[in-house]
Coordinates of C-alpha atoms and ligand atoms in Angstrom, one line a residue:
Chain A
M9 CA 11.6 10.7 -17.4
S10 CA 14.9 9.8 -18.9
V11 CA 17.0 12.0 -21.0
I12 CA 17.8 10.4 -24.3
N13 CA 20.4 12.0 -26.4
Y14 CA 20.7 10.5 -29.9
A15 CA 23.3 12.8 -30.9
S16 CA 25.8 12.1 -28.1
R17 CA 24.4 8.6 -27.7
E18 CA 23.8 8.9 -24.0
I19 CA 20.7 7.9 -21.9
T20 CA 20.3 9.0 -18.3
F21 CA 17.8 7.6 -15.7
K22 CA 17.0 9.2 -12.2
I23 CA 16.5 6.9 -9.4
V24 CA 15.2 8.4 -6.0
Y25 CA 15.9 6.7 -2.6
Y26 CA 12.8 7.7 -0.5
G27 CA 11.7 6.8 3.1
T28 CA 11.6 7.8 6.7
G29 CA 14.2 9.8 8.5
L30 CA 17.4 7.7 9.6
G31 CA 16.1 4.8 7.6
G32 CA 19.4 4.3 5.8
K33 CA 19.0 6.1 2.4
T34 CA 22.2 7.9 2.6
T35 CA 24.0 4.9 3.8
N36 CA 22.9 3.0 0.7
L37 CA 24.5 5.7 -1.6
K38 CA 27.6 5.7 0.6
V39 CA 28.0 2.0 0.2
I40 CA 27.5 2.2 -3.5
Y41 CA 30.0 5.0 -3.8
N42 CA 32.6 3.1 -1.8
K43 CA 32.2 -0.1 -3.7
I44 CA 32.0 0.8 -7.4
N45 CA 35.1 1.5 -9.5
P46 CA 36.3 5.1 -9.8
E47 CA 35.6 5.1 -13.6
Q48 CA 32.1 4.1 -13.0
K49 CA 31.2 7.0 -10.6
G50 CA 31.1 10.6 -10.3
K51 CA 31.4 12.7 -7.2
M52 CA 29.0 12.0 -4.5
I53 CA 27.4 15.3 -3.4
S54 CA 25.7 15.5 0.0
L55 CA 23.6 18.5 1.1
A56 CA 23.4 17.7 4.6
T57 CA 23.1 19.2 8.2
E58 CA 26.2 19.3 10.5
M59 CA 24.5 16.3 12.1
D60 CA 24.8 14.3 8.8
R61 CA 21.0 14.4 8.3
T62 CA 20.2 15.0 4.7
L63 CA 18.9 18.5 4.2
F64 CA 18.2 18.7 0.6
F65 CA 19.5 15.4 -1.3
D66 CA 22.4 13.2 -1.9
F67 CA 23.5 12.8 -5.4
L68 CA 25.7 10.0 -7.0
P69 CA 26.1 9.6 -10.8
M70 CA 26.8 6.1 -11.9
D71 CA 27.8 4.9 -15.2
I72 CA 27.3 1.5 -16.4
G73 CA 29.2 1.9 -19.5
S74 CA 28.4 1.8 -23.1
V75 CA 25.5 -0.6 -23.9
K76 CA 25.2 -1.3 -27.7
G77 CA 26.8 2.1 -28.3
F78 CA 24.8 4.0 -25.8
K79 CA 26.4 5.4 -22.8
T80 CA 24.1 4.4 -20.0
R81 CA 23.9 6.3 -16.8
F82 CA 22.0 6.1 -13.5
Q83 CA 21.8 9.2 -11.3
L84 CA 21.0 8.3 -7.8
Y85 CA 19.3 10.7 -5.4
T86 CA 18.2 10.5 -1.8
V87 CA 15.6 12.7 -0.3
P88 CA 15.7 14.1 3.3
G89 CA 13.4 11.8 5.3
Q90 CA 12.7 14.2 8.1
I91 CA 9.0 15.3 8.1
Y92 CA 9.4 19.0 7.9
Y93 CA 11.6 18.8 4.7
N94 CA 8.6 17.9 2.5
A95 CA 9.2 20.8 0.0
S96 CA 12.6 19.3 -0.7
R97 CA 11.3 15.8 -1.2
K98 CA 8.7 17.0 -3.7
L99 CA 11.4 18.8 -5.7
I100 CA 13.8 15.8 -5.8
L101 CA 10.9 13.6 -7.2
K102 CA 10.8 15.6 -10.4
G103 CA 11.5 13.5 -13.4
V104 CA 12.0 10.3 -11.4
D105 CA 12.3 7.0 -13.4
G106 CA 12.6 4.6 -10.5
I107 CA 12.1 4.6 -6.6
V108 CA 13.7 2.7 -3.8
F109 CA 11.7 3.0 -0.8
V110 CA 13.9 2.3 2.2
A111 CA 11.9 1.3 5.3
D112 CA 13.3 1.0 8.7
S113 CA 12.5 -2.3 10.1
Q114 CA 12.5 -1.4 13.8
I115 CA 9.3 -1.8 15.5
E116 CA 9.3 1.7 17.0
R117 CA 9.6 3.1 13.4
F118 CA 6.6 1.0 12.0
E119 CA 4.2 4.0 11.9
D120 CA 6.9 6.3 10.6
N121 CA 7.2 4.0 7.5
I122 CA 3.5 4.0 6.8
E123 CA 3.4 7.9 7.1
S124 CA 6.4 8.0 4.8
V125 CA 4.7 5.8 2.1
D126 CA 1.6 7.9 2.3
N127 CA 3.8 11.1 1.9
L128 CA 5.4 9.5 -1.2
M129 CA 2.0 8.7 -2.8
E130 CA 0.8 12.3 -2.1
N131 CA 4.1 13.8 -3.5
L132 CA 4.0 11.6 -6.6
E133 CA 0.4 12.7 -7.2
E134 CA 1.5 16.3 -7.4
H135 CA 3.8 15.2 -10.3
N136 CA 0.8 13.3 -11.8
L137 CA 2.5 10.0 -11.0
N138 CA 1.5 7.0 -9.1
I139 CA 3.5 4.4 -7.4
E140 CA 2.1 1.6 -9.5
E141 CA 3.5 3.2 -12.8
I142 CA 6.9 4.0 -11.5
P143 CA 9.3 1.1 -11.1
T144 CA 9.8 0.8 -7.3
V145 CA 11.5 -1.5 -4.9
M146 CA 10.9 -1.8 -1.3
Q147 CA 14.0 -2.2 0.8
Y148 CA 13.3 -3.5 4.4
N149 CA 16.5 -2.2 6.1
K150 CA 18.2 -2.6 9.4
R151 CA 17.5 -6.3 9.5
D152 CA 20.5 -6.8 11.8
L153 CA 18.8 -5.1 14.7
P154 CA 17.0 -7.2 17.5
N155 CA 13.8 -5.1 17.6
I156 CA 12.4 -5.6 14.1
S157 CA 9.0 -6.4 12.7
P158 CA 8.6 -9.5 10.6
I159 CA 8.7 -8.8 6.9
T160 CA 5.1 -10.1 6.5
E161 CA 3.9 -7.4 8.9
L162 CA 5.8 -4.8 7.0
E163 CA 4.6 -6.0 3.7
D164 CA 0.9 -6.0 4.9
A165 CA 1.4 -2.3 6.2
I166 CA 3.3 -0.7 3.3
N167 CA 3.1 -2.8 0.3
P168 CA -0.3 -3.4 -0.7
W169 CA 0.7 -3.3 -4.4
G170 CA 3.1 -6.3 -4.0
I171 CA 6.0 -4.4 -5.3
P172 CA 9.4 -6.4 -5.3
Y173 CA 11.2 -6.1 -2.0
T174 CA 14.7 -6.7 -0.7
E175 CA 16.1 -7.1 2.8
A176 CA 19.0 -5.2 3.8
V177 CA 21.5 -4.3 6.4
A178 CA 22.8 -1.2 4.6
I179 CA 25.7 -0.4 6.9
Q180 CA 27.1 -3.9 6.2
A181 CA 26.5 -3.5 2.5
I182 CA 24.1 -6.4 2.6
G183 CA 21.2 -6.0 0.1
V184 CA 22.3 -2.7 -1.1
F185 CA 23.4 -3.8 -4.6
E186 CA 20.6 -6.3 -4.9
T187 CA 18.2 -3.5 -4.4
L188 CA 19.8 -1.2 -6.9
K189 CA 20.1 -3.9 -9.4
S190 CA 16.6 -4.8 -9.1
V191 CA 15.3 -1.2 -9.5
S192 CA 17.6 -0.5 -12.4
K193 CA 16.4 -3.5 -14.3
M194 CA 12.9 -2.4 -13.8
V195 CA 13.6 1.0 -14.9
L196 CA 15.3 -0.4 -18.1
Q197 CA 12.3 -2.7 -18.8
S198 CA 9.9 0.2 -18.6
L199 CA 11.8 2.1 -21.2
Chain B
M3 CA 3.0 8.1 -17.8
A4 CA 2.8 11.9 -16.9
Y5 CA 6.6 12.3 -17.7
E6 CA 7.7 11.7 -21.3
N7 CA 11.2 10.9 -21.9
L8 CA 13.2 13.8 -23.3
S9 CA 14.6 12.6 -26.6
I10 CA 17.0 14.9 -28.4
F11 CA 18.1 14.0 -32.1
E12 CA 21.1 15.1 -34.0
Q13 CA 19.5 18.0 -35.8
D14 CA 18.1 19.6 -32.8
F15 CA 21.3 18.8 -30.9
W16 CA 23.4 20.8 -33.5
E17 CA 21.0 23.7 -33.6
I18 CA 21.1 23.9 -29.8
N19 CA 25.0 23.7 -29.8
N20 CA 25.2 26.3 -32.6
S21 CA 23.0 28.8 -30.8
L22 CA 24.9 28.3 -27.5
N23 CA 28.1 28.6 -29.3
K24 CA 27.0 32.0 -30.8
L25 CA 26.1 33.2 -27.4
L26 CA 29.4 32.1 -26.1
S27 CA 31.5 34.0 -28.5
A28 CA 29.2 37.1 -28.5
T29 CA 29.6 37.5 -24.8
N30 CA 33.0 36.0 -24.1
A31 CA 31.5 33.7 -21.4
N32 CA 33.5 30.8 -20.0
A33 CA 31.0 28.3 -20.6
I34 CA 27.2 27.7 -21.0
L35 CA 25.4 24.6 -19.8
L36 CA 21.9 23.4 -20.7
I37 CA 20.4 21.2 -17.9
D38 CA 17.0 19.3 -17.7
K39 CA 14.9 20.5 -14.8
A40 CA 15.3 17.0 -13.3
G41 CA 19.0 17.6 -12.9
Q42 CA 20.4 16.0 -16.2
M43 CA 22.9 17.4 -18.2
I44 CA 21.8 18.0 -21.8
T45 CA 24.9 19.8 -23.3
S46 CA 27.5 22.3 -22.7
V47 CA 29.7 24.6 -24.7
G48 CA 32.9 26.5 -23.6
N49 CA 35.6 25.7 -21.4
T50 CA 34.3 23.1 -19.0
D51 CA 37.6 21.2 -18.3
K52 CA 37.6 22.3 -14.6
I53 CA 34.0 21.7 -14.0
D54 CA 32.4 18.6 -12.7
L55 CA 29.4 18.8 -15.1
L56 CA 27.3 16.0 -13.6
S57 CA 27.6 17.5 -10.1
F58 CA 27.1 21.0 -11.5
A59 CA 23.9 20.1 -13.3
S60 CA 22.3 18.4 -10.4
L61 CA 23.2 21.3 -8.1
A62 CA 22.0 24.0 -10.6
A63 CA 18.7 22.1 -11.1
A64 CA 18.3 21.9 -7.2
D65 CA 19.2 25.6 -7.0
Y66 CA 16.7 26.6 -9.6
A67 CA 14.0 24.3 -8.1
A68 CA 14.6 25.7 -4.5
T69 CA 14.7 29.4 -5.8
S70 CA 11.4 28.8 -7.7
Q71 CA 9.8 27.7 -4.6
L72 CA 11.0 30.8 -2.8
A73 CA 9.3 32.8 -5.6
V74 CA 6.1 31.0 -5.1
L75 CA 6.3 31.7 -1.3
L76 CA 6.3 35.3 -2.3
G77 CA 3.4 35.0 -4.5
E78 CA 5.7 35.0 -7.8
E79 CA 5.2 32.3 -10.4
E80 CA 8.9 31.9 -10.6
F81 CA 12.0 33.9 -10.8
K82 CA 12.9 34.2 -14.6
E83 CA 16.5 34.9 -13.9
I84 CA 19.0 34.0 -11.1
F85 CA 22.3 35.6 -10.8
H86 CA 25.1 34.5 -8.4
Q87 CA 28.1 36.6 -8.0
G88 CA 31.6 35.4 -6.8
K89 CA 34.8 37.1 -6.5
K90 CA 35.9 35.9 -9.9
E91 CA 33.3 33.7 -11.4
N92 CA 29.6 34.4 -11.8
I93 CA 26.6 32.4 -12.9
Y94 CA 23.5 33.5 -14.4
I95 CA 20.5 31.1 -14.7
T96 CA 17.5 31.4 -16.9
I97 CA 14.8 29.0 -17.9
I98 CA 13.4 27.9 -21.2
L99 CA 9.9 26.8 -21.6
S100 CA 9.6 26.1 -18.0
R101 CA 11.6 23.0 -18.4
I102 CA 15.1 23.6 -19.4
I103 CA 17.7 25.4 -17.4
L104 CA 20.4 27.5 -19.1
V105 CA 23.5 28.5 -17.1
V106 CA 26.0 30.9 -18.2
I107 CA 29.3 30.9 -16.3
F108 CA 31.3 34.1 -16.8
N109 CA 33.9 36.3 -15.2
K110 CA 34.8 39.9 -15.5
S111 CA 35.6 39.7 -19.2
T112 CA 32.0 39.6 -19.9
N113 CA 29.7 42.5 -19.7
L114 CA 26.6 41.5 -17.7
G115 CA 24.4 44.0 -19.5
L116 CA 25.4 42.9 -23.0
M117 CA 25.2 39.2 -21.9
R118 CA 21.6 39.8 -20.8
V119 CA 20.6 41.3 -24.0
R120 CA 22.4 38.6 -26.1
L121 CA 20.7 35.9 -23.9
K122 CA 17.3 37.2 -24.8
N123 CA 18.0 36.2 -28.3
T124 CA 19.4 32.8 -27.3
V125 CA 16.3 32.2 -25.3
V126 CA 14.0 32.9 -28.2
E127 CA 16.0 30.4 -30.4
M128 CA 15.9 27.9 -27.7
N129 CA 12.2 28.3 -27.2
K130 CA 11.8 27.6 -30.8
I131 CA 14.1 24.4 -30.8
F132 CA 12.7 23.0 -27.6
G133 CA 9.1 23.8 -28.6
N134 CA 9.9 21.5 -31.5
I135 CA 11.5 18.9 -29.4
F136 CA 8.6 18.9 -27.0
N137 CA 5.9 18.7 -29.7
K138 CA 7.7 15.7 -31.2
L139 CA 7.7 13.8 -27.9
N140 CA 5.3 11.0 -27.7
S141 CA 4.6 11.3 -31.4
P142 CA 4.3 7.8 -32.9
K143 CA 7.5 8.4 -34.8
I144 CA 9.6 9.0 -31.6
N145 CA 8.0 6.2 -29.8
E146 CA 9.1 3.9 -32.5
Q147 CA 12.6 5.2 -32.7
T148 CA 12.7 4.6 -29.0
K149 CA 11.6 1.1 -29.4
A150 CA 14.0 0.5 -32.2
T151 CA 16.9 1.8 -30.3
F152 CA 16.2 0.3 -26.8
T153 CA 15.3 -3.2 -28.0
D154 CA 15.1 -6.3 -25.9
D155 CA 18.7 -6.8 -26.9
F156 CA 19.7 -3.6 -25.5
K157 CA 17.9 -4.3 -22.3
K158 CA 19.4 -7.6 -22.0
A159 CA 22.9 -6.1 -22.6
A160 CA 22.2 -3.5 -20.0
E161 CA 21.1 -6.0 -17.5
S162 CA 24.2 -8.1 -18.0
E163 CA 26.2 -5.0 -17.4
L164 CA 24.5 -4.6 -14.2
D165 CA 25.0 -8.2 -13.2
D166 CA 28.8 -7.8 -13.9
L167 CA 28.9 -4.6 -12.1
F168 CA 27.0 -5.5 -8.9
G169 CA 27.5 -9.2 -8.8
Ligands
LIG217 N1 22.0 -1.1 12.6 C1 21.9 -0.5 11.4 N2 22.1 0.8 11.3 C2 21.9 1.4 10.0 C3 21.6 0.6 8.9 N3 21.6 1.4 7.8 C4 21.8 2.6 8.3 N4 22.1 2.7 9.6 C5 22.3 3.8 10.5 O1 21.2 4.5 10.5 C6 21.6 6.0 10.7 C7 20.8 6.8 9.7 O2 21.4 6.4 8.3 P1 21.2 7.4 7.1 O3 21.7 6.6 6.0 O4 21.9 8.7 7.4 O5 19.6 7.6 7.1 P2 18.7 8.5 6.1 O6 17.5 7.7 5.5 O7 19.6 9.0 4.9 O8 18.3 9.6 7.0 P3 17.7 11.2 6.5 O9 18.9 11.7 5.8 O10 17.4 11.9 7.7 O11 16.5 11.1 5.8 C8 23.1 6.1 10.6 O12 23.6 6.0 11.8 C9 23.3 4.7 9.9 O13 24.7 4.2 10.2 C10 21.5 -0.8 9.1 O14 21.2 -1.6 8.1 N5 21.6 -1.3 10.3
LIG218 MG1 20.1 10.9 4.4

C-alpha cells in the first residue's frame, strides 16, 4: 500500500525482506546502504540483539529521486527470521508493496526455507493478502558456499508460483542490486 | 488488493496541515507528525530540523504496533494513547481512525493536560478529514487520477532511474 501525496508530490513504497533466520536479509540491506550515494539514502536503523540478530526490523529509506515531478521513495524493511519472533514479522508486513524472500541455499537449511515460506503465506493471509498478488522476488542466497542445494530443487520446494528469482552472494554484494531492481520494477508496474 | 494506496490530495493536505498547525500553536508543542500505520510519513508541522523524520516515522509506527499488541495480550483492543517521558522531550501518540498515527513532540513549555484537551479537538477534525480521504479511496475518480499520474511513461522513467542507480 503505497502512500501517494499529490500535494507534496511524493510517493512511497514499502518493500519487506522476508526469510529464514541467518539467511542474509540484514546483509542485503547493509550492502545496499554501503553502496548507494549519501543523497539517495537515509539512516539505516537496526533493532537487533547484541548478537546482531534482527529483533524487530531493519529499516532503510531510499530515494530514487524525482520521477516526472514525483519524489519517489522505497522504504526497505527486514523482518526477524528467528521462528519465535513471529509477532514482529506480522507487524512489519503491514502495508507491504513488495517482498523479497531471501532463501538460504545451504542443504541443511532446506526445510527452514519451506517453513519460512509457509509462515509468510500465513502472515500475509492475516493481512488479507496473498503472495500471488504482491510483487515478490525469490533470492537464493549464499551461492558461494559448498553445501548448497541446486536451484531447481529450491524452486520446486518453495516457488510453485514461478515467481522471478535471483541468485545471490549477499556478503559479496552479488545479486543484491539485481534483486532490489527486480522487485522495485514489479512494484512500480503494479501501481 | 486488500490494501488500497493512501492517496492524499491538495485540499485534504492543507486541511490536515491547518488543523495540525492550530494544535501546535495552541499547545506550544515543538512538532507534530502524522504517520501512516505502515511507517510512512504523511506530514509534519513545527520544528523538525533536528529530527530524522523518516527514521522517526518508521520507529513510531513500530512502537505503536508493538504497544497495540501488548494491549491485545492484556485483552484490550488497543491503547488509544501512548506517552513517553524523557528528561526534556516527551512524546504523545494517538491514533486516528485506526490507521493514522499522530505524534506530538513537546517539552516543559507545554501543559500536558491542556494538550490532551486540545488534541481531542484535533482528533475530531482529523477523523473527519481522513474519513473523507478513506471514503474516496478506490473510487473510480481516484483510480483514474492514479492512472493519469503514474502512466507508462512514469514507470519507464522510474525504471531507468533504477537502472542508473543500480547498474
Ligand atoms: N557465506 C555467505 N554468508 C552470508 C551470505 N549472506 C549473509 N551471510 C552471513 O550470514 C549471517 C547472517 O546474515 P544476516 O544478514 O544477519 O541474516 P538475517 O537473515 O538478517 O538473519 P535474522 O536477522 O536472524 O533473521 C551473517 O554472518 C552473514 O555474514 C552469503 O551470501 N554467503
Ligand atoms: Mg536480520
